[in-house]
PDB file of C-alpha atoms and ligand atoms in Angstrom:
ATOM      1  CA  MET A   1     176.144  98.782  85.116  1.00  0.00           C
ATOM      2  CA  ARG A   2     174.510  95.533  84.068  1.00  0.00           C
ATOM      3  CA  LYS A   3     171.000  95.037  85.343  1.00  0.00           C
ATOM      4  CA  GLY A   4     170.901  92.876  88.407  1.00  0.00           C
ATOM      5  CA  TYR A   5     167.920  90.959  89.684  1.00  0.00           C
ATOM      6  CA  ILE A   6     169.837  89.760  92.669  1.00  0.00           C
ATOM      7  CA  THR A   7     167.697  87.703  95.017  1.00  0.00           C
ATOM      8  CA  PHE A   8     168.440  86.626  98.559  1.00  0.00           C
ATOM      9  CA  PHE A   9     166.469  83.682  99.872  1.00  0.00           C
ATOM     10  CA  THR A  10     166.967  83.117 103.590  1.00  0.00           C
ATOM     11  CA  GLY A  11     166.104  80.608 106.292  1.00  0.00           C
ATOM     12  CA  ALA A  12     166.712  80.083 109.979  1.00  0.00           C
ATOM     13  CA  GLY A  13     170.508  79.804 109.474  1.00  0.00           C
ATOM     14  CA  VAL A  14     170.796  83.535 108.741  1.00  0.00           C
ATOM     15  CA  SER A  15     169.572  84.277 112.262  1.00  0.00           C
ATOM     16  CA  ALA A  16     171.591  81.527 113.994  1.00  0.00           C
ATOM     17  CA  GLU A  17     174.473  83.869 114.777  1.00  0.00           C
ATOM     18  CA  SER A  18     172.006  86.242 116.419  1.00  0.00           C
ATOM     19  CA  GLY A  19     171.337  83.474 118.942  1.00  0.00           C
ATOM     20  CA  ILE A  20     168.073  82.245 117.471  1.00  0.00           C
ATOM     21  CA  PRO A  21     168.068  78.451 117.220  1.00  0.00           C
ATOM     22  CA  THR A  22     167.376  76.836 113.864  1.00  0.00           C
ATOM     23  CA  PHE A  23     164.686  74.178 113.596  1.00  0.00           C
ATOM     24  CA  ARG A  24     166.486  71.117 112.394  1.00  0.00           C
ATOM     25  CA  GLY A  25     169.903  71.894 113.837  1.00  0.00           C
ATOM     26  CA  LYS A  26     171.763  69.837 116.415  1.00  0.00           C
ATOM     27  CA  GLU A  27     170.490  72.013 119.234  1.00  0.00           C
ATOM     28  CA  GLY A  28     166.842  71.259 119.847  1.00  0.00           C
ATOM     29  CA  LEU A  29     164.594  74.269 119.698  1.00  0.00           C
ATOM     30  CA  TRP A  30     162.480  73.898 122.748  1.00  0.00           C
ATOM     31  CA  ARG A  31     162.756  71.551 125.704  1.00  0.00           C
ATOM     32  CA  ARG A  32     161.577  68.097 124.753  1.00  0.00           C
ATOM     33  CA  TYR A  33     158.946  69.207 122.299  1.00  0.00           C
ATOM     34  CA  ASN A  34     159.493  68.856 118.623  1.00  0.00           C
ATOM     35  CA  PRO A  35     158.607  72.230 117.066  1.00  0.00           C
ATOM     36  CA  VAL A  36     157.179  70.423 114.082  1.00  0.00           C
ATOM     37  CA  ASP A  37     154.588  68.879 116.414  1.00  0.00           C
ATOM     38  CA  LEU A  38     153.719  72.300 117.776  1.00  0.00           C
ATOM     39  CA  ALA A  39     153.556  74.162 114.496  1.00  0.00           C
ATOM     40  CA  THR A  40     150.272  72.758 113.213  1.00  0.00           C
ATOM     41  CA  PRO A  41     146.648  73.931 113.468  1.00  0.00           C
ATOM     42  CA  GLU A  42     145.782  70.595 115.133  1.00  0.00           C
ATOM     43  CA  ALA A  43     148.356  71.158 117.883  1.00  0.00           C
ATOM     44  CA  PHE A  44     146.960  74.632 118.458  1.00  0.00           C
ATOM     45  CA  PHE A  45     143.366  73.524 118.807  1.00  0.00           C
ATOM     46  CA  ARG A  46     144.395  70.636 121.022  1.00  0.00           C
ATOM     47  CA  ASN A  47     146.332  72.860 123.390  1.00  0.00           C
ATOM     48  CA  PRO A  48     146.527  76.582 122.583  1.00  0.00           C
ATOM     49  CA  SER A  49     148.364  77.368 125.829  1.00  0.00           C
ATOM     50  CA  LEU A  50     151.187  74.947 125.072  1.00  0.00           C
ATOM     51  CA  VAL A  51     151.635  76.317 121.563  1.00  0.00           C
ATOM     52  CA  TRP A  52     151.495  79.881 122.855  1.00  0.00           C
ATOM     53  CA  GLU A  53     154.096  79.099 125.524  1.00  0.00           C
ATOM     54  CA  PHE A  54     156.388  77.950 122.752  1.00  0.00           C
ATOM     55  CA  TYR A  55     155.787  81.145 120.747  1.00  0.00           C
ATOM     56  CA  ASN A  56     156.016  83.318 123.852  1.00  0.00           C
ATOM     57  CA  GLU A  57     159.462  81.908 124.573  1.00  0.00           C
ATOM     58  CA  ARG A  58     160.597  82.385 120.990  1.00  0.00           C
ATOM     59  CA  ARG A  59     159.292  85.967 120.950  1.00  0.00           C
ATOM     60  CA  CYS A  60     161.193  86.756 124.160  1.00  0.00           C
ATOM     61  CA  ASN A  61     164.355  85.258 122.682  1.00  0.00           C
ATOM     62  CA  ILE A  62     163.950  87.178 119.412  1.00  0.00           C
ATOM     63  CA  ALA A  63     163.205  90.453 121.236  1.00  0.00           C
ATOM     64  CA  GLU A  64     166.591  90.210 122.924  1.00  0.00           C
ATOM     65  CA  ALA A  65     168.447  89.287 119.734  1.00  0.00           C
ATOM     66  CA  GLU A  66     170.116  91.743 117.388  1.00  0.00           C
ATOM     67  CA  PRO A  67     170.438  91.468 113.610  1.00  0.00           C
ATOM     68  CA  ASN A  68     173.873  90.125 112.695  1.00  0.00           C
ATOM     69  CA  ARG A  69     176.332  91.084 109.982  1.00  0.00           C
ATOM     70  CA  ALA A  70     174.618  88.794 107.460  1.00  0.00           C
ATOM     71  CA  HIS A  71     171.268  90.595 107.916  1.00  0.00           C
ATOM     72  CA  LEU A  72     173.081  93.931 107.715  1.00  0.00           C
ATOM     73  CA  LEU A  73     174.957  93.053 104.523  1.00  0.00           C
ATOM     74  CA  ILE A  74     171.745  91.883 102.859  1.00  0.00           C
ATOM     75  CA  ALA A  75     170.138  95.225 103.786  1.00  0.00           C
ATOM     76  CA  GLU A  76     173.219  97.042 102.504  1.00  0.00           C
ATOM     77  CA  ALA A  77     173.057  95.127  99.209  1.00  0.00           C
ATOM     78  CA  GLU A  78     169.586  96.577  98.646  1.00  0.00           C
ATOM     79  CA  LYS A  79     171.112 100.068  98.710  1.00  0.00           C
ATOM     80  CA  VAL A  80     174.252  99.346  96.702  1.00  0.00           C
ATOM     81  CA  PHE A  81     173.115  97.049  93.895  1.00  0.00           C
ATOM     82  CA  PRO A  82     170.253  97.430  91.434  1.00  0.00           C
ATOM     83  CA  LEU A  83     167.111  95.298  91.715  1.00  0.00           C
ATOM     84  CA  VAL A  84     167.680  93.383  94.881  1.00  0.00           C
ATOM     85  CA  SER A  85     164.882  91.242  96.349  1.00  0.00           C
ATOM     86  CA  LEU A  86     164.686  89.454  99.648  1.00  0.00           C
ATOM     87  CA  ILE A  87     162.494  86.421 100.212  1.00  0.00           C
ATOM     88  CA  THR A  88     162.577  84.926 103.689  1.00  0.00           C
ATOM     89  CA  GLN A  89     161.142  81.903 105.427  1.00  0.00           C
ATOM     90  CA  ASN A  90     161.948  83.496 108.768  1.00  0.00           C
ATOM     91  CA  VAL A  91     159.280  84.951 110.991  1.00  0.00           C
ATOM     92  CA  ASP A  92     161.628  86.803 113.367  1.00  0.00           C
ATOM     93  CA  GLY A  93     161.616  90.245 111.686  1.00  0.00           C
ATOM     94  CA  LEU A  94     165.414  90.600 111.962  1.00  0.00           C
ATOM     95  CA  HIS A  95     165.793  91.484 108.277  1.00  0.00           C
ATOM     96  CA  GLN A  96     163.466  94.447 108.778  1.00  0.00           C
ATOM     97  CA  ARG A  97     165.347  95.481 111.918  1.00  0.00           C
ATOM     98  CA  ALA A  98     168.581  95.358 109.912  1.00  0.00           C
ATOM     99  CA  GLY A  99     167.077  97.863 107.458  1.00  0.00           C
ATOM    100  CA  SER A 100     165.744  95.672 104.653  1.00  0.00           C
ATOM    101  CA  ARG A 101     162.609  97.064 103.075  1.00  0.00           C
ATOM    102  CA  ASN A 102     160.068  95.068 101.069  1.00  0.00           C
ATOM    103  CA  VAL A 103     160.861  91.781 102.763  1.00  0.00           C
ATOM    104  CA  ILE A 104     158.744  89.011 101.267  1.00  0.00           C
ATOM    105  CA  GLU A 105     157.734  86.847 104.200  1.00  0.00           C
ATOM    106  CA  LEU A 106     156.617  83.409 103.072  1.00  0.00           C
ATOM    107  CA  HIS A 107     155.850  82.052 106.525  1.00  0.00           C
ATOM    108  CA  GLY A 108     154.326  85.088 108.233  1.00  0.00           C
ATOM    109  CA  ASN A 109     155.655  87.026 111.175  1.00  0.00           C
ATOM    110  CA  ILE A 110     155.913  86.030 114.821  1.00  0.00           C
ATOM    111  CA  TRP A 111     154.956  89.579 115.905  1.00  0.00           C
ATOM    112  CA  LYS A 112     151.612  89.362 114.165  1.00  0.00           C
ATOM    113  CA  VAL A 113     148.516  88.001 115.923  1.00  0.00           C
ATOM    114  CA  LYS A 114     145.123  87.088 114.488  1.00  0.00           C
ATOM    115  CA  CYS A 115     141.829  86.864 116.337  1.00  0.00           C
ATOM    116  CA  LEU A 116     140.012  83.631 115.594  1.00  0.00           C
ATOM    117  CA  SER A 117     136.625  85.174 116.493  1.00  0.00           C
ATOM    118  CA  CYS A 118     136.518  88.610 114.863  1.00  0.00           C
ATOM    119  CA  GLY A 119     139.333  88.093 112.363  1.00  0.00           C
ATOM    120  CA  LYS A 120     141.303  91.170 113.391  1.00  0.00           C
ATOM    121  CA  GLU A 121     145.001  91.008 112.551  1.00  0.00           C
ATOM    122  CA  GLU A 122     147.576  93.234 114.151  1.00  0.00           C
ATOM    123  CA  MET A 123     151.169  93.557 115.240  1.00  0.00           C
ATOM    124  CA  ASN A 124     151.707  92.815 118.903  1.00  0.00           C
ATOM    125  CA  PHE A 125     155.062  93.205 120.617  1.00  0.00           C
ATOM    126  CA  GLU A 126     154.122  92.133 124.145  1.00  0.00           C
ATOM    127  CA  THR A 127     156.954  90.096 125.695  1.00  0.00           C
ATOM    128  CA  PRO A 128     156.253  88.127 127.735  1.00  0.00           C
ATOM    129  CA  PHE A 129     152.485  87.864 127.395  1.00  0.00           C
ATOM    130  CA  ASN A 130     150.543  88.740 130.529  1.00  0.00           C
ATOM    131  CA  GLU A 131     148.072  86.021 129.843  1.00  0.00           C
ATOM    132  CA  ILE A 132     148.519  82.769 127.931  1.00  0.00           C
ATOM    133  CA  PRO A 133     146.782  82.125 125.623  1.00  0.00           C
ATOM    134  CA  PRO A 134     146.497  85.831 124.757  1.00  0.00           C
ATOM    135  CA  ARG A 135     143.038  87.168 123.922  1.00  0.00           C
ATOM    136  CA  CYS A 136     141.669  89.781 121.544  1.00  0.00           C
ATOM    137  CA  LYS A 137     141.304  93.242 123.095  1.00  0.00           C
ATOM    138  CA  ASP A 138     138.154  93.885 121.064  1.00  0.00           C
ATOM    139  CA  CYS A 139     136.144  90.697 121.452  1.00  0.00           C
ATOM    140  CA  ASP A 140     138.055  88.511 123.918  1.00  0.00           C
ATOM    141  CA  GLY A 141     138.418  85.844 121.214  1.00  0.00           C
ATOM    142  CA  LEU A 142     141.383  83.495 121.124  1.00  0.00           C
ATOM    143  CA  LEU A 143     144.414  84.908 119.306  1.00  0.00           C
ATOM    144  CA  ARG A 144     146.737  82.815 117.168  1.00  0.00           C
ATOM    145  CA  PRO A 145     150.257  83.610 115.980  1.00  0.00           C
ATOM    146  CA  GLY A 146     150.452  85.145 112.488  1.00  0.00           C
ATOM    147  CA  VAL A 147     152.747  82.443 111.185  1.00  0.00           C
ATOM    148  CA  VAL A 148     152.170  79.716 108.626  1.00  0.00           C
ATOM    149  CA  TRP A 149     151.940  76.296 110.199  1.00  0.00           C
ATOM    150  CA  PHE A 150     152.577  72.927 108.624  1.00  0.00           C
ATOM    151  CA  GLY A 151     149.547  71.940 106.585  1.00  0.00           C
ATOM    152  CA  GLU A 152     148.542  75.566 105.939  1.00  0.00           C
ATOM    153  CA  SER A 153     148.863  77.450 102.669  1.00  0.00           C
ATOM    154  CA  LEU A 154     151.426  80.160 102.243  1.00  0.00           C
ATOM    155  CA  PRO A 155     150.124  83.706 101.743  1.00  0.00           C
ATOM    156  CA  TYR A 156     149.085  83.719  98.081  1.00  0.00           C
ATOM    157  CA  GLU A 157     150.453  87.117  97.083  1.00  0.00           C
ATOM    158  CA  ALA A 158     153.815  86.608  98.738  1.00  0.00           C
ATOM    159  CA  LEU A 159     154.231  83.213  97.102  1.00  0.00           C
ATOM    160  CA  GLU A 160     153.248  84.454  93.635  1.00  0.00           C
ATOM    161  CA  LEU A 161     155.656  87.341  93.971  1.00  0.00           C
ATOM    162  CA  ALA A 162     158.409  84.991  95.119  1.00  0.00           C
ATOM    163  CA  TYR A 163     157.878  82.699  92.104  1.00  0.00           C
ATOM    164  CA  ASP A 164     157.961  85.692  89.807  1.00  0.00           C
ATOM    165  CA  ILE A 165     161.157  87.035  91.346  1.00  0.00           C
ATOM    166  CA  ALA A 166     162.811  83.601  91.254  1.00  0.00           C
ATOM    167  CA  LYS A 167     162.090  83.361  87.529  1.00  0.00           C
ATOM    168  CA  ARG A 168     163.662  86.750  86.790  1.00  0.00           C
ATOM    169  CA  SER A 169     166.717  86.387  89.031  1.00  0.00           C
ATOM    170  CA  LYS A 170     170.174  86.557  87.528  1.00  0.00           C
ATOM    171  CA  VAL A 171     171.850  85.682  90.803  1.00  0.00           C
ATOM    172  CA  PHE A 172     169.938  83.741  93.435  1.00  0.00           C
ATOM    173  CA  ILE A 173     171.642  83.540  96.818  1.00  0.00           C
ATOM    174  CA  VAL A 174     170.391  80.934  99.276  1.00  0.00           C
ATOM    175  CA  VAL A 175     171.436  81.668 102.858  1.00  0.00           C
ATOM    176  CA  GLY A 176     170.977  79.314 105.809  1.00  0.00           C
ATOM    177  CA  THR A 177     168.067  77.164 104.779  1.00  0.00           C
ATOM    178  CA  SER A 178     167.856  73.377 104.776  1.00  0.00           C
ATOM    179  CA  CYS A 179     165.520  73.662 101.762  1.00  0.00           C
ATOM    180  CA  GLN A 180     163.242  70.933 102.992  1.00  0.00           C
ATOM    181  CA  VAL A 181     159.988  72.768 103.505  1.00  0.00           C
ATOM    182  CA  PHE A 182     157.879  73.097 100.373  1.00  0.00           C
ATOM    183  CA  PRO A 183     156.775  75.090  98.476  1.00  0.00           C
ATOM    184  CA  ALA A 184     159.477  77.593  99.566  1.00  0.00           C
ATOM    185  CA  ALA A 185     162.218  75.047  98.900  1.00  0.00           C
ATOM    186  CA  GLN A 186     161.297  75.019  95.200  1.00  0.00           C
ATOM    187  CA  LEU A 187     162.412  78.585  94.629  1.00  0.00           C
ATOM    188  CA  PRO A 188     166.143  77.954  94.013  1.00  0.00           C
ATOM    189  CA  PHE A 189     165.223  75.207  91.526  1.00  0.00           C
ATOM    190  CA  ILE A 190     162.852  77.515  89.660  1.00  0.00           C
ATOM    191  CA  ALA A 191     165.561  80.189  89.505  1.00  0.00           C
ATOM    192  CA  LYS A 192     168.097  77.655  88.240  1.00  0.00           C
ATOM    193  CA  GLU A 193     165.743  76.427  85.541  1.00  0.00           C
ATOM    194  CA  LYS A 194     165.417  79.992  84.257  1.00  0.00           C
ATOM    195  CA  GLY A 195     169.170  80.372  84.097  1.00  0.00           C
ATOM    196  CA  ALA A 196     170.076  82.095  87.367  1.00  0.00           C
ATOM    197  CA  GLU A 197     173.459  81.647  88.929  1.00  0.00           C
ATOM    198  CA  ILE A 198     172.879  79.902  92.261  1.00  0.00           C
ATOM    199  CA  ILE A 199     175.050  80.689  95.260  1.00  0.00           C
ATOM    200  CA  GLU A 200     174.570  78.832  98.509  1.00  0.00           C
ATOM    201  CA  ILE A 201     175.852  79.844 101.941  1.00  0.00           C
ATOM    202  CA  ASN A 202     175.467  77.020 104.437  1.00  0.00           C
ATOM    203  CA  PRO A 203     178.017  75.152 106.593  1.00  0.00           C
ATOM    204  CA  GLU A 204     176.230  71.942 105.596  1.00  0.00           C
ATOM    205  CA  GLU A 205     175.225  70.362 102.341  1.00  0.00           C
ATOM    206  CA  THR A 206     171.571  70.701 101.296  1.00  0.00           C
ATOM    207  CA  PRO A 207     169.498  69.663  98.266  1.00  0.00           C
ATOM    208  CA  VAL A 208     170.442  73.030  96.703  1.00  0.00           C
ATOM    209  CA  SER A 209     174.149  72.157  96.824  1.00  0.00           C
ATOM    210  CA  GLU A 210     173.682  69.914  93.799  1.00  0.00           C
ATOM    211  CA  ILE A 211     172.521  72.751  91.564  1.00  0.00           C
ATOM    212  CA  ALA A 212     174.644  75.508  93.119  1.00  0.00           C
ATOM    213  CA  ASP A 213     177.225  77.236  90.941  1.00  0.00           C
ATOM    214  CA  MET A 214     179.017  78.283  94.091  1.00  0.00           C
ATOM    215  CA  SER A 215     178.720  76.615  97.509  1.00  0.00           C
ATOM    216  CA  ILE A 216     180.156  78.579 100.390  1.00  0.00           C
ATOM    217  CA  ARG A 217     180.470  76.174 103.312  1.00  0.00           C
ATOM    218  CA  LYS A 218     180.605  78.874 105.942  1.00  0.00           C
ATOM    219  CA  ARG A 219     178.380  80.551 108.439  1.00  0.00           C
ATOM    220  CA  ALA A 220     176.086  83.282 107.163  1.00  0.00           C
ATOM    221  CA  THR A 221     178.137  86.272 108.401  1.00  0.00           C
ATOM    222  CA  LYS A 222     181.411  85.083 106.881  1.00  0.00           C
ATOM    223  CA  GLY A 223     179.698  83.790 103.743  1.00  0.00           C
ATOM    224  CA  MET A 224     177.846  87.071 103.209  1.00  0.00           C
ATOM    225  CA  GLU A 225     181.110  89.026 103.404  1.00  0.00           C
ATOM    226  CA  GLU A 226     182.395  86.901 100.525  1.00  0.00           C
ATOM    227  CA  VAL A 227     179.211  87.175  98.512  1.00  0.00           C
ATOM    228  CA  PHE A 228     179.118  90.946  99.004  1.00  0.00           C
ATOM    229  CA  GLU A 229     182.663  91.244  97.609  1.00  0.00           C
ATOM    230  CA  TYR A 230     181.739  88.956  94.743  1.00  0.00           C
ATOM    231  CA  LEU A 231     178.693  91.086  93.865  1.00  0.00           C
ATOM    232  CA  LYS A 232     180.743  94.291  94.053  1.00  0.00           C
ATOM    233  CA  GLU A 233     183.206  92.788  91.608  1.00  0.00           C
ATOM    234  CA  LYS A 234     180.433  91.610  89.326  1.00  0.00           C
ATOM    235  CA  TYR A 235     178.227  94.710  89.319  1.00  0.00           C
ATOM    236  CA  LEU A 236     180.260  97.688  90.406  1.00  0.00           C
ATOM    237  CA  SER A 237     183.673  97.271  88.830  1.00  0.00           C
TER     238      SER A 237
HETATM  239  P1  NAD B 301     166.153  74.759 109.175  1.00  0.00           P
HETATM  240  O1  NAD B 301     166.365  74.729 110.638  1.00  0.00           O
HETATM  241  O2  NAD B 301     165.471  73.633 108.525  1.00  0.00           O
HETATM  242  O3  NAD B 301     167.588  74.868 108.476  1.00  0.00           O
HETATM  243  C1  NAD B 301     168.559  75.755 108.939  1.00  0.00           C
HETATM  244  C2  NAD B 301     169.736  75.671 107.993  1.00  0.00           C
HETATM  245  O4  NAD B 301     170.678  76.667 108.411  1.00  0.00           O
HETATM  246  C3  NAD B 301     170.475  74.334 108.006  1.00  0.00           C
HETATM  247  O5  NAD B 301     170.677  73.918 106.684  1.00  0.00           O
HETATM  248  C4  NAD B 301     171.802  74.652 108.704  1.00  0.00           C
HETATM  249  O6  NAD B 301     172.887  73.894 108.159  1.00  0.00           O
HETATM  250  C5  NAD B 301     171.972  76.114 108.378  1.00  0.00           C
HETATM  251  N1  NAD B 301     172.768  76.869 109.339  1.00  0.00           N
HETATM  252  C6  NAD B 301     172.936  76.667 110.681  1.00  0.00           C
HETATM  253  N2  NAD B 301     173.706  77.625 111.210  1.00  0.00           N
HETATM  254  C7  NAD B 301     174.032  78.458 110.192  1.00  0.00           C
HETATM  255  C8  NAD B 301     174.814  79.655 110.102  1.00  0.00           C
HETATM  256  N3  NAD B 301     175.401  80.203 111.176  1.00  0.00           N
HETATM  257  N4  NAD B 301     174.942  80.232 108.895  1.00  0.00           N
HETATM  258  C9  NAD B 301     174.353  79.708 107.791  1.00  0.00           C
HETATM  259  N5  NAD B 301     173.616  78.590 107.814  1.00  0.00           N
HETATM  260  C10 NAD B 301     173.455  77.985 109.013  1.00  0.00           C
HETATM  261  O7  NAD B 301     165.452  76.140 108.850  1.00  0.00           O
HETATM  262  P2  NAD B 301     164.703  76.608 107.541  1.00  0.00           P
HETATM  263  O8  NAD B 301     165.363  76.060 106.335  1.00  0.00           O
HETATM  264  O9  NAD B 301     164.494  78.069 107.649  1.00  0.00           O
HETATM  265  O10 NAD B 301     163.300  75.877 107.723  1.00  0.00           O
HETATM  266  C11 NAD B 301     162.309  76.132 106.814  1.00  0.00           C
HETATM  267  C12 NAD B 301     161.013  76.484 107.488  1.00  0.00           C
HETATM  268  O11 NAD B 301     160.508  75.434 108.270  1.00  0.00           O
HETATM  269  C13 NAD B 301     161.049  77.605 108.470  1.00  0.00           C
HETATM  270  O12 NAD B 301     161.003  78.856 107.893  1.00  0.00           O
HETATM  271  C14 NAD B 301     159.804  77.427 109.232  1.00  0.00           C
HETATM  272  O13 NAD B 301     158.745  78.137 108.650  1.00  0.00           O
HETATM  273  C15 NAD B 301     159.519  75.980 109.084  1.00  0.00           C
HETATM  274  N6  NAD B 301     159.480  75.428 110.415  1.00  0.00           N
HETATM  275  C16 NAD B 301     158.745  76.072 111.355  1.00  0.00           C
HETATM  276  C17 NAD B 301     158.670  75.599 112.622  1.00  0.00           C
HETATM  277  C18 NAD B 301     157.904  76.375 113.654  1.00  0.00           C
HETATM  278  O14 NAD B 301     158.056  76.165 114.805  1.00  0.00           O
HETATM  279  N7  NAD B 301     157.069  77.304 113.256  1.00  0.00           N
HETATM  280  C19 NAD B 301     159.310  74.439 112.936  1.00  0.00           C
HETATM  281  C20 NAD B 301     160.056  73.794 111.976  1.00  0.00           C
HETATM  282  C21 NAD B 301     160.131  74.302 110.701  1.00  0.00           C
HETATM  283 ZN1   ZN B 302     138.587  89.665 118.174  1.00  0.00          ZN
END
């Protein structure tokens, strides 16, 4: 068996078939608000309740969703092939629910909350929240969602690890991301520069399409079936 270094790099499109809206898709994410205007520290300090309402609604939606076949096949790949990594921009936790371990989350997790007064961070699965904005049980401070907003840095360790993995990848599979949000969007280009084969699954063209060795213009579930077969052929036959 040839050594692998297979990397999956996912975005909102991988969860679309689970009923979770993407950000830039045709279907607007939330009423008349632009999520980009809500996903900033400034928006939060201006109106924490409004931002929390948005996250509360997303959390309720995600709690009802199930991982789809694309999440499941990515988790399965981890068991079947050597040296598989998963880097995600998603905050929904569906990869973990599908059975993926060691998920590198570049943009945090929607189930995490952080207290702005005492600094405590914890997982919180309350849906819906009793009180908006939610408050810290220990100190009554204001909680914020444990996600990375526009204008904030990505978690250092996760990003360093992602760069490192991108550089070592032999096959780098980009699933359901518009590749427009930096620095995450750089990863496929870094992998390409170091000689990885780039496979893209996305019904639409993206900046990655130009450097992709294989573009699968299908939805994530169908595309992942094809990629799984391709990897079996490449590594297991
Ligand atoms: P995106 O919405 O920008 O792109 C989704 C991509 O998925 C598109 O290219 C679309 O063609 C594709 N797609 C749609 N349905 C699909 C399917 N069934 N199968 C496969 N692909 C499908 O999402 P993104 O690329 O993940 O965005 C990057 C980051 O932007 C996000 O992780 C997020 O952190 C950030 N963002 C956050 C917020 C927020 O509210 N926190 C708002 C906007 C952007
Ligand atoms: Zn606190």
